[in-house]
Coordinates of C-alpha atoms and ligand atoms in Angstrom, one line a residue:
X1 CA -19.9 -6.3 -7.4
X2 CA -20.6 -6.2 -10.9
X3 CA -18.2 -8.0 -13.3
X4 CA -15.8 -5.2 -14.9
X5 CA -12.8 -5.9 -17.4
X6 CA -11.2 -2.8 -16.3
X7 CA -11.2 -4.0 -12.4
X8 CA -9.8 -7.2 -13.7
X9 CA -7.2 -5.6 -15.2
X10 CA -6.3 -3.6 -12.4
X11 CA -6.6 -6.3 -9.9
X12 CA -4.1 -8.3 -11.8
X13 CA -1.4 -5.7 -12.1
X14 CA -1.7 -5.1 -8.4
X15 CA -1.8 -8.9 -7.6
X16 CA 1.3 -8.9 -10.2
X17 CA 3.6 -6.3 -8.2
X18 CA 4.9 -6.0 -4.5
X19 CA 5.7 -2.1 -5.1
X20 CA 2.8 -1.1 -3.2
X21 CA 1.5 1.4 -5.9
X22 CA -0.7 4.8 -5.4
X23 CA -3.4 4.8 -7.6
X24 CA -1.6 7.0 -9.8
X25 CA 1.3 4.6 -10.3
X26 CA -1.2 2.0 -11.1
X27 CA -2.5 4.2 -13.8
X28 CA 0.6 4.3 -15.5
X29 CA 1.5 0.8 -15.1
X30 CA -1.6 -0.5 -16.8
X31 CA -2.6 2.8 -19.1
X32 CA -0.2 1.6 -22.0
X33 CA -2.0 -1.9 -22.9
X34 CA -5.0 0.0 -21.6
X35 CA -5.6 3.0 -23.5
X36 CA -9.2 3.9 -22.9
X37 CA -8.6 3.6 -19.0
X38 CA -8.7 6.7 -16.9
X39 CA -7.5 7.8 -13.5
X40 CA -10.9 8.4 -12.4
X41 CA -12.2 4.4 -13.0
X42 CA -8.9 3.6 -11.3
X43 CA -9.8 5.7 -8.1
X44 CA -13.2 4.0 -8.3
X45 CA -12.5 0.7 -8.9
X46 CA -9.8 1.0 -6.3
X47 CA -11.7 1.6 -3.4
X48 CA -14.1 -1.0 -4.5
X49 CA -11.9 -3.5 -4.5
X50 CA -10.6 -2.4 -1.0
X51 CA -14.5 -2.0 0.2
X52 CA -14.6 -5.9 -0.6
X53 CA -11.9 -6.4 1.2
X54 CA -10.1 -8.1 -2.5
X55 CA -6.9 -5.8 -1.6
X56 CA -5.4 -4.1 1.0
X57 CA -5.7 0.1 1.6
X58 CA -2.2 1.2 2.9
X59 CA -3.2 4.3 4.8
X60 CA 0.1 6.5 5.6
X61 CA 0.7 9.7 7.5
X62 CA 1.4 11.4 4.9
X63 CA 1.2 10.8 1.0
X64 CA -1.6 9.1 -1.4
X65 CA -3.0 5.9 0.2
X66 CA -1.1 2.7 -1.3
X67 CA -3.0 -0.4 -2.5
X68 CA -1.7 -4.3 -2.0
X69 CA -3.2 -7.5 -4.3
X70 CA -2.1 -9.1 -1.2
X71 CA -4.4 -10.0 1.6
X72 CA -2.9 -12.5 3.4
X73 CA -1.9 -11.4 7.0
X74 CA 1.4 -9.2 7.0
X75 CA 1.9 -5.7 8.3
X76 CA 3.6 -2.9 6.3
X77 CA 6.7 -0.4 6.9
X78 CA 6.5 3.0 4.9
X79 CA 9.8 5.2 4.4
X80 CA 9.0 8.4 5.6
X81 CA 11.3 10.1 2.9
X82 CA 10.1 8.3 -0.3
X83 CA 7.0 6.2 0.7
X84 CA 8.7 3.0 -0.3
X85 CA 6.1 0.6 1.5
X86 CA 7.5 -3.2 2.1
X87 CA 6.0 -6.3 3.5
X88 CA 6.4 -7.5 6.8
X89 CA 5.3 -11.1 7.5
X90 CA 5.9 -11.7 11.1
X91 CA 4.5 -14.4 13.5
X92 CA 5.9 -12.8 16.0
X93 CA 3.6 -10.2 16.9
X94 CA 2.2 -9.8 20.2
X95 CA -1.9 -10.4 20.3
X96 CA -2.7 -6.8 20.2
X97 CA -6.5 -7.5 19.5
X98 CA -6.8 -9.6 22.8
X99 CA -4.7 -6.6 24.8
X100 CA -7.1 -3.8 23.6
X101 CA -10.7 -5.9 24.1
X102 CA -12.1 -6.0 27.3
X103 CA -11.3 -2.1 27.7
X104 CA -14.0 -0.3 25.9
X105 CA -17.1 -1.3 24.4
X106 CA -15.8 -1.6 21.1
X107 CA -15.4 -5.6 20.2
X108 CA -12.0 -5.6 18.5
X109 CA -11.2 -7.7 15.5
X110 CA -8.7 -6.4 13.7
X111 CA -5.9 -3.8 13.6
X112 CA -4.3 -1.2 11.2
X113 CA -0.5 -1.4 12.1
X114 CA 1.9 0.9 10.0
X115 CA 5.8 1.2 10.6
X116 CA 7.5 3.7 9.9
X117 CA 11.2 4.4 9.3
X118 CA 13.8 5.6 6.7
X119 CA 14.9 3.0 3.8
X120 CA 18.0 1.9 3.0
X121 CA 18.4 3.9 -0.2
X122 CA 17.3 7.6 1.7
X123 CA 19.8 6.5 4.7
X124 CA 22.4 6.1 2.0
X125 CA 21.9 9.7 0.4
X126 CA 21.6 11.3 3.3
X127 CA 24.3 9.7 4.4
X128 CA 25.9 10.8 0.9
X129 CA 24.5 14.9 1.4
X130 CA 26.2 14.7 5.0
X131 CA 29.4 13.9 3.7
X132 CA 29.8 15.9 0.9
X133 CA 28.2 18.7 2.6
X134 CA 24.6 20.5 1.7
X135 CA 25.1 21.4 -2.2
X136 CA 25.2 25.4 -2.1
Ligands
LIG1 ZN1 13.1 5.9 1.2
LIG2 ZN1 1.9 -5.7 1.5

């Protein structure tokens, strides 16, 4: 991969945050000491990054993918309502590799697990709409 300030500079502001940014969050985030970056190198150097395997691609159902500067082994959990995405580190996690090998042909090695739920902030305001009633 060819040396690039700009892809420095974005690798260090996602190594720098735990927020799990879109792309387009990252852009803002770096675009004020970075004028003369655009969205489009972002995208680019983003999935170069992830294509080296130099951060994680947070694929959810629904939404932009997220990015992590974190590629140590954890697992993520998305709120369905605002996308919040938070770490999971976990060593107790069945061996879901060894379960799904020896079924198919395909050799496993590795596998994209997402969780899903509703955060503590959403639960709160919908807790909040429910008990002052929908606003009219
Ligand atoms: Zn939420
Ligand atoms: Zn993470």
């Amino acid at each position: 991969m060819i040396y690039s300030r700009q892809r420095e500079v974005i690798l260090g502001a996602l190594r720098s945050t735990r927020s799990h940014p879109t792309a387009e969050e990252l852009y803002s985030m770096i675009k004020p000491e970075n004028p003369g970056i655009s969205l489009a190198t972002v995208y680019r150097d983003l999935n170069q990054l992830a294509a080296h395997g130099m951060i994680l691609r947070i694929h959810a159902k629904s939404g932009p993918d997220r990015f992590d500067g974190n590629t140590s082994e954890h697992y993520h959990a998305v709120c369905s309502e605002c996308g919040r995405t938070v770490d999971i580190f976990t060593d107790d996690m069945p061996d879901v590799c060894a379960a799904a090998n020896g079924q198919d042909e395909i050799q496993v090695s590795s596998v994209l697990m997402l969780f899903a739920g509703v955060c503590k902030q959403c639960r709160e305001s919908q807790q909040d709409t429910i008990l002052k009633g929908e606003p009219s």
